[in-house]
mmCIF file of C-alpha atoms in Angstrom:
data_model
loop_
_atom_site.group_PDB
_atom_site.id
_atom_site.type_symbol
_atom_site.label_atom_id
_atom_site.label_comp_id
_atom_site.label_asym_id
_atom_site.label_seq_id
_atom_site.Cartn_x
_atom_site.Cartn_y
_atom_site.Cartn_z
ATOM 1 C CA UNK A 1 -13.212 -15.123 -33.967
ATOM 2 C CA UNK A 2 -12.282 -13.994 -30.493
ATOM 3 C CA UNK A 3 -13.085 -10.272 -30.420
ATOM 4 C CA UNK A 4 -12.066 -9.889 -26.771
ATOM 5 C CA UNK A 5 -8.894 -11.639 -25.671
ATOM 6 C CA UNK A 6 -7.289 -12.132 -22.320
ATOM 7 C CA UNK A 7 -3.968 -13.674 -23.190
ATOM 8 C CA UNK A 8 -2.883 -14.491 -19.664
ATOM 9 C CA UNK A 9 -4.815 -17.495 -18.345
ATOM 10 C CA UNK A 10 -3.466 -16.908 -14.845
ATOM 11 C CA UNK A 11 -1.677 -14.384 -12.663
ATOM 12 C CA UNK A 12 -0.115 -14.839 -9.237
ATOM 13 C CA UNK A 13 0.770 -11.893 -6.980
ATOM 14 C CA UNK A 14 1.740 -11.285 -3.391
ATOM 15 C CA UNK A 15 -0.688 -9.659 -1.000
ATOM 16 C CA UNK A 16 -0.216 -5.901 -0.916
ATOM 17 C CA UNK A 17 1.333 -5.716 -4.378
ATOM 18 C CA UNK A 18 -0.316 -4.540 -7.586
ATOM 19 C CA UNK A 19 -2.261 -6.902 -9.830
ATOM 20 C CA UNK A 20 -2.485 -5.942 -13.498
ATOM 21 C CA UNK A 21 -4.889 -7.836 -15.710
ATOM 22 C CA UNK A 22 -4.847 -7.177 -19.417
ATOM 23 C CA UNK A 23 -7.395 -7.380 -22.191
ATOM 24 C CA UNK A 24 -7.197 -6.757 -25.943
ATOM 25 C CA UNK A 25 -10.043 -6.311 -28.371
ATOM 26 C CA UNK A 26 -10.405 -6.173 -32.121
ATOM 27 C CA UNK A 27 -13.847 -4.652 -32.741
ATOM 28 C CA UNK A 28 -13.660 -0.876 -33.253
ATOM 29 C CA UNK A 29 -17.386 -0.634 -32.605
ATOM 30 C CA UNK A 30 -17.010 -1.522 -28.923
ATOM 31 C CA UNK A 31 -17.974 1.544 -26.915
ATOM 32 C CA UNK A 32 -18.220 0.289 -23.341
ATOM 33 C CA UNK A 33 -15.927 -2.019 -21.430
ATOM 34 C CA UNK A 34 -16.469 -3.853 -18.192
ATOM 35 C CA UNK A 35 -14.670 -6.124 -15.783
ATOM 36 C CA UNK A 36 -16.450 -8.930 -13.965
ATOM 37 C CA UNK A 37 -15.170 -11.076 -11.141
ATOM 38 C CA UNK A 38 -16.231 -14.676 -10.649
ATOM 39 C CA UNK A 39 -15.792 -16.891 -7.609
ATOM 40 C CA UNK A 40 -16.233 -20.687 -7.910
ATOM 41 C CA UNK A 41 -19.865 -21.830 -7.945
ATOM 42 C CA UNK A 42 -21.111 -18.260 -8.313
ATOM 43 C CA UNK A 43 -22.125 -16.130 -11.270
ATOM 44 C CA UNK A 44 -19.950 -13.242 -12.482
ATOM 45 C CA UNK A 45 -20.178 -10.043 -10.441
ATOM 46 C CA UNK A 46 -19.769 -6.587 -11.957
ATOM 47 C CA UNK A 47 -16.603 -4.863 -10.818
ATOM 48 C CA UNK A 48 -15.929 -1.706 -12.798
ATOM 49 C CA UNK A 49 -16.614 -0.226 -16.221
ATOM 50 C CA UNK A 50 -15.332 2.439 -18.584
ATOM 51 C CA UNK A 51 -16.820 4.259 -21.518
ATOM 52 C CA UNK A 52 -14.805 4.573 -24.702
ATOM 53 C CA UNK A 53 -14.771 8.352 -24.303
ATOM 54 C CA UNK A 54 -12.623 8.022 -21.196
ATOM 55 C CA UNK A 55 -9.180 6.604 -20.646
ATOM 56 C CA UNK A 56 -9.364 5.916 -16.923
ATOM 57 C CA UNK A 57 -11.936 5.052 -14.308
ATOM 58 C CA UNK A 58 -11.220 4.467 -10.659
ATOM 59 C CA UNK A 59 -13.238 2.862 -7.887
ATOM 60 C CA UNK A 60 -11.427 2.323 -4.626
ATOM 61 C CA UNK A 61 -8.646 -0.206 -5.123
ATOM 62 C CA UNK A 62 -9.698 -0.861 -8.719
ATOM 63 C CA UNK A 63 -8.686 1.223 -11.732
ATOM 64 C CA UNK A 64 -9.404 0.468 -15.350
ATOM 65 C CA UNK A 65 -7.317 2.024 -18.107
ATOM 66 C CA UNK A 66 -8.373 2.164 -21.741
ATOM 67 C CA UNK A 67 -6.020 2.712 -24.676
ATOM 68 C CA UNK A 68 -8.275 2.995 -27.700
ATOM 69 C CA UNK A 69 -5.509 3.353 -30.247
ATOM 70 C CA UNK A 70 -3.978 0.087 -29.069
ATOM 71 C CA UNK A 71 -7.393 -1.519 -28.483
ATOM 72 C CA UNK A 72 -6.197 -2.478 -25.042
ATOM 73 C CA UNK A 73 -7.545 -2.169 -21.543
ATOM 74 C CA UNK A 74 -6.177 -3.153 -18.192
ATOM 75 C CA UNK A 75 -7.443 -3.564 -14.654
ATOM 76 C CA UNK A 76 -5.187 -2.529 -11.794
ATOM 77 C CA UNK A 77 -5.851 -3.723 -8.273
ATOM 78 C CA UNK A 78 -3.873 -1.929 -5.589
ATOM 79 C CA UNK A 79 -3.212 -3.242 -3.028
ATOM 80 C CA UNK A 80 -4.123 -6.821 -3.848
ATOM 81 C CA UNK A 81 -5.818 -8.862 -1.143
ATOM 82 C CA UNK A 82 -6.305 -12.637 -0.809
ATOM 83 C CA UNK A 83 -10.065 -12.092 -1.195
ATOM 84 C CA UNK A 84 -9.402 -10.776 -4.698
ATOM 85 C CA UNK A 85 -8.474 -14.289 -5.796
ATOM 86 C CA UNK A 86 -11.013 -15.127 -8.494
ATOM 87 C CA UNK A 87 -11.474 -15.344 -12.247
ATOM 88 C CA UNK A 88 -11.598 -11.920 -13.892
ATOM 89 C CA UNK A 89 -13.434 -11.422 -17.169
ATOM 90 C CA UNK A 90 -13.081 -8.490 -19.492
ATOM 91 C CA UNK A 91 -16.241 -7.705 -21.470
ATOM 92 C CA UNK A 92 -17.247 -5.233 -24.147
ATOM 93 C CA UNK A 93 -20.426 -3.823 -25.632
ATOM 94 C CA UNK A 94 -20.927 -3.192 -29.340
ATOM 95 C CA UNK A 95 -22.156 0.347 -30.011
ATOM 96 C CA UNK A 96 -24.454 -1.065 -32.648
ATOM 97 C CA UNK A 97 -26.034 -3.423 -30.173
ATOM 98 C CA UNK A 98 -29.547 -3.145 -28.868
ATOM 99 C CA UNK A 99 -28.686 -3.462 -25.207
ATOM 100 C CA UNK A 100 -25.893 -2.661 -22.831
ATOM 101 C CA UNK A 101 -26.410 -6.128 -21.471
ATOM 102 C CA UNK A 102 -25.358 -7.897 -24.662
ATOM 103 C CA UNK A 103 -21.682 -8.314 -23.958
ATOM 104 C CA UNK A 104 -18.728 -10.052 -25.560
ATOM 105 C CA UNK A 105 -16.513 -11.632 -22.908
ATOM 106 C CA UNK A 106 -12.863 -12.593 -22.893
ATOM 107 C CA UNK A 107 -11.717 -16.034 -21.762
ATOM 108 C CA UNK A 108 -10.893 -14.904 -18.255
ATOM 109 C CA UNK A 109 -7.752 -14.644 -16.125
ATOM 110 C CA UNK A 110 -7.392 -16.557 -12.877
ATOM 111 C CA UNK A 111 -5.917 -14.242 -10.252
ATOM 112 C CA UNK A 112 -4.324 -15.759 -7.168
ATOM 113 C CA UNK A 113 -3.227 -13.438 -4.380
ATOM 114 C CA UNK A 114 -0.890 -15.092 -1.899
ATOM 115 C CA UNK A 115 -0.836 -13.967 1.746
ATOM 116 C CA UNK B 1 -33.559 -8.321 -3.072
ATOM 117 C CA UNK B 2 -32.751 -12.015 -3.176
ATOM 118 C CA UNK B 3 -30.682 -11.884 -6.344
ATOM 119 C CA UNK B 4 -31.088 -13.880 -9.541
ATOM 120 C CA UNK B 5 -32.134 -17.449 -8.876
ATOM 121 C CA UNK B 6 -31.541 -20.351 -11.266
ATOM 122 C CA UNK B 7 -32.860 -23.891 -11.058
ATOM 123 C CA UNK B 8 -31.685 -26.538 -11.131
ATOM 124 C CA UNK B 9 -28.041 -25.949 -10.198
ATOM 125 C CA UNK B 10 -26.988 -29.140 -11.949
ATOM 126 C CA UNK B 11 -28.616 -31.244 -14.641
ATOM 127 C CA UNK B 12 -27.344 -34.514 -16.047
ATOM 128 C CA UNK B 13 -29.165 -35.884 -19.039
ATOM 129 C CA UNK B 14 -28.742 -38.378 -21.815
ATOM 130 C CA UNK B 15 -28.191 -37.313 -25.378
ATOM 131 C CA UNK B 16 -31.464 -36.798 -27.179
ATOM 132 C CA UNK B 17 -33.460 -35.833 -24.106
ATOM 133 C CA UNK B 18 -35.103 -32.461 -23.592
ATOM 134 C CA UNK B 19 -34.157 -30.225 -20.679
ATOM 135 C CA UNK B 20 -35.621 -27.027 -19.264
ATOM 136 C CA UNK B 21 -33.978 -24.489 -17.001
ATOM 137 C CA UNK B 22 -35.653 -21.759 -15.006
ATOM 138 C CA UNK B 23 -34.462 -18.280 -14.092
ATOM 139 C CA UNK B 24 -36.094 -15.930 -11.602
ATOM 140 C CA UNK B 25 -34.651 -12.433 -12.032
ATOM 141 C CA UNK B 26 -34.506 -9.655 -9.485
ATOM 142 C CA UNK B 27 -38.122 -8.602 -9.201
ATOM 143 C CA UNK B 28 -37.880 -5.014 -10.426
ATOM 144 C CA UNK B 29 -35.594 -5.839 -13.365
ATOM 145 C CA UNK B 30 -37.298 -5.741 -16.742
ATOM 146 C CA UNK B 31 -34.399 -7.086 -18.792
ATOM 147 C CA UNK B 32 -33.331 -10.712 -18.663
ATOM 148 C CA UNK B 33 -30.403 -12.376 -20.421
ATOM 149 C CA UNK B 34 -29.233 -15.908 -21.069
ATOM 150 C CA UNK B 35 -25.548 -16.660 -21.517
ATOM 151 C CA UNK B 36 -23.663 -19.906 -21.968
ATOM 152 C CA UNK B 37 -20.182 -20.619 -20.625
ATOM 153 C CA UNK B 38 -17.967 -23.548 -21.524
ATOM 154 C CA UNK B 39 -14.787 -24.582 -19.766
ATOM 155 C CA UNK B 40 -11.957 -22.118 -20.209
ATOM 156 C CA UNK B 41 -14.131 -19.577 -21.995
ATOM 157 C CA UNK B 42 -16.037 -16.502 -20.989
ATOM 158 C CA UNK B 43 -19.817 -16.318 -21.082
ATOM 159 C CA UNK B 44 -21.373 -16.125 -24.554
ATOM 160 C CA UNK B 45 -24.574 -14.203 -25.183
ATOM 161 C CA UNK B 46 -27.568 -16.305 -26.199
ATOM 162 C CA UNK B 47 -30.665 -14.113 -25.962
ATOM 163 C CA UNK B 48 -32.376 -11.354 -24.050
ATOM 164 C CA UNK B 49 -35.837 -10.180 -23.115
ATOM 165 C CA UNK B 50 -37.271 -6.822 -22.267
ATOM 166 C CA UNK B 51 -40.328 -7.628 -20.213
ATOM 167 C CA UNK B 52 -41.960 -10.500 -22.109
ATOM 168 C CA UNK B 53 -40.562 -9.601 -25.523
ATOM 169 C CA UNK B 54 -37.570 -11.518 -26.819
ATOM 170 C CA UNK B 55 -35.602 -8.753 -28.511
ATOM 171 C CA UNK B 56 -32.470 -10.480 -29.714
ATOM 172 C CA UNK B 57 -31.151 -13.975 -30.275
ATOM 173 C CA UNK B 58 -27.600 -15.054 -30.987
ATOM 174 C CA UNK B 59 -26.680 -17.275 -33.887
ATOM 175 C CA UNK B 60 -25.554 -19.704 -31.182
ATOM 176 C CA UNK B 61 -29.211 -20.285 -30.366
ATOM 177 C CA UNK B 62 -30.055 -23.068 -32.777
ATOM 178 C CA UNK B 63 -33.617 -24.151 -33.464
ATOM 179 C CA UNK B 64 -33.268 -26.753 -30.713
ATOM 180 C CA UNK B 65 -33.135 -23.918 -28.184
ATOM 181 C CA UNK B 66 -36.139 -21.898 -27.130
ATOM 182 C CA UNK B 67 -36.523 -19.308 -24.433
ATOM 183 C CA UNK B 68 -39.638 -17.772 -22.992
ATOM 184 C CA UNK B 69 -40.503 -15.150 -20.462
ATOM 185 C CA UNK B 70 -44.235 -15.247 -19.929
ATOM 186 C CA UNK B 71 -45.666 -12.195 -18.200
ATOM 187 C CA UNK B 72 -42.230 -10.627 -18.070
ATOM 188 C CA UNK B 73 -41.265 -12.357 -14.840
ATOM 189 C CA UNK B 74 -39.372 -15.662 -14.720
ATOM 190 C CA UNK B 75 -37.828 -17.169 -17.840
ATOM 191 C CA UNK B 76 -37.282 -20.697 -19.094
ATOM 192 C CA UNK B 77 -34.660 -21.999 -21.485
ATOM 193 C CA UNK B 78 -35.461 -25.302 -23.162
ATOM 194 C CA UNK B 79 -33.045 -27.432 -25.141
ATOM 195 C CA UNK B 80 -34.600 -30.139 -27.260
ATOM 196 C CA UNK B 81 -32.785 -33.269 -28.414
ATOM 197 C CA UNK B 82 -29.709 -32.444 -26.381
ATOM 198 C CA UNK B 83 -26.260 -33.094 -27.817
ATOM 199 C CA UNK B 84 -22.958 -33.552 -26.011
ATOM 200 C CA UNK B 85 -21.875 -30.153 -27.321
ATOM 201 C CA UNK B 86 -24.648 -28.566 -25.291
ATOM 202 C CA UNK B 87 -22.782 -29.399 -22.087
ATOM 203 C CA UNK B 88 -22.030 -26.046 -20.488
ATOM 204 C CA UNK B 89 -22.921 -23.661 -17.698
ATOM 205 C CA UNK B 90 -26.070 -21.727 -18.562
ATOM 206 C CA UNK B 91 -26.127 -18.330 -16.892
ATOM 207 C CA UNK B 92 -29.064 -16.021 -16.468
ATOM 208 C CA UNK B 93 -28.703 -12.310 -15.744
ATOM 209 C CA UNK B 94 -31.102 -9.458 -15.213
ATOM 210 C CA UNK B 95 -30.916 -5.693 -15.246
ATOM 211 C CA UNK B 96 -32.856 -2.479 -15.303
ATOM 212 C CA UNK B 97 -33.058 -0.801 -18.669
ATOM 213 C CA UNK B 98 -32.112 2.785 -18.170
ATOM 214 C CA UNK B 99 -28.648 4.129 -18.709
ATOM 215 C CA UNK B 100 -25.857 1.707 -18.157
ATOM 216 C CA UNK B 101 -27.219 -1.735 -17.514
ATOM 217 C CA UNK B 102 -25.407 -3.418 -14.697
ATOM 218 C CA UNK B 103 -25.982 -7.129 -15.125
ATOM 219 C CA UNK B 104 -26.696 -9.259 -12.080
ATOM 220 C CA UNK B 105 -25.897 -12.897 -12.786
ATOM 221 C CA UNK B 106 -27.325 -15.998 -11.204
ATOM 222 C CA UNK B 107 -25.115 -18.900 -10.158
ATOM 223 C CA UNK B 108 -25.982 -20.820 -13.304
ATOM 224 C CA UNK B 109 -27.197 -24.265 -14.261
ATOM 225 C CA UNK B 110 -24.462 -26.765 -15.106
ATOM 226 C CA UNK B 111 -25.666 -29.097 -17.861
ATOM 227 C CA UNK B 112 -23.912 -32.369 -18.573
ATOM 228 C CA UNK B 113 -25.077 -34.358 -21.589
ATOM 229 C CA UNK B 114 -23.922 -37.975 -21.525
#
């Protein structure tokens, strides 16, 4: 069962515009959510996170929104840059887990930002 | 800080052979994780260590898989009697263990079982 789902395999946006990547989850016990970015031939890199007690977290061009009632989170990138082109993974931590590092990942969304 | 290092980067083996991967975490990190990623999927948790103690293992880690972290430094992941379904990218990550644990991933070892 896929507890974290990213239903859009890919997203294409123009440079300077907003990129919105979406993620849905099913496990009510998830208490911490993260976004990772992955370039080809590299491991995932942490981007931004949000605790379940918040509904928004911002870091520069990146903002993550959490809607607990809908079990939905989204990552907004404004403005998008060609260097943002990568695979983006949504991940979640189970509150009953033993470590913040044990994460459940979504399938990923390939973001392409065109100049 | 040289990051998380994984060796080898690529491994091709025949079905039934044993393989071993190595991970060198960031030196001051006491937590180490192994994840597996197949094509079109996100990473899946396999196991993690705090120092030398293996604290949790996923159901994905069958008895053909074994991981060690002697002396709480580098870690090895061994797969015995490899099967074609073991073909995947094996990712190692490390972190500190206070507060929110920001995982630092290595570039992975790509295993192909023929």
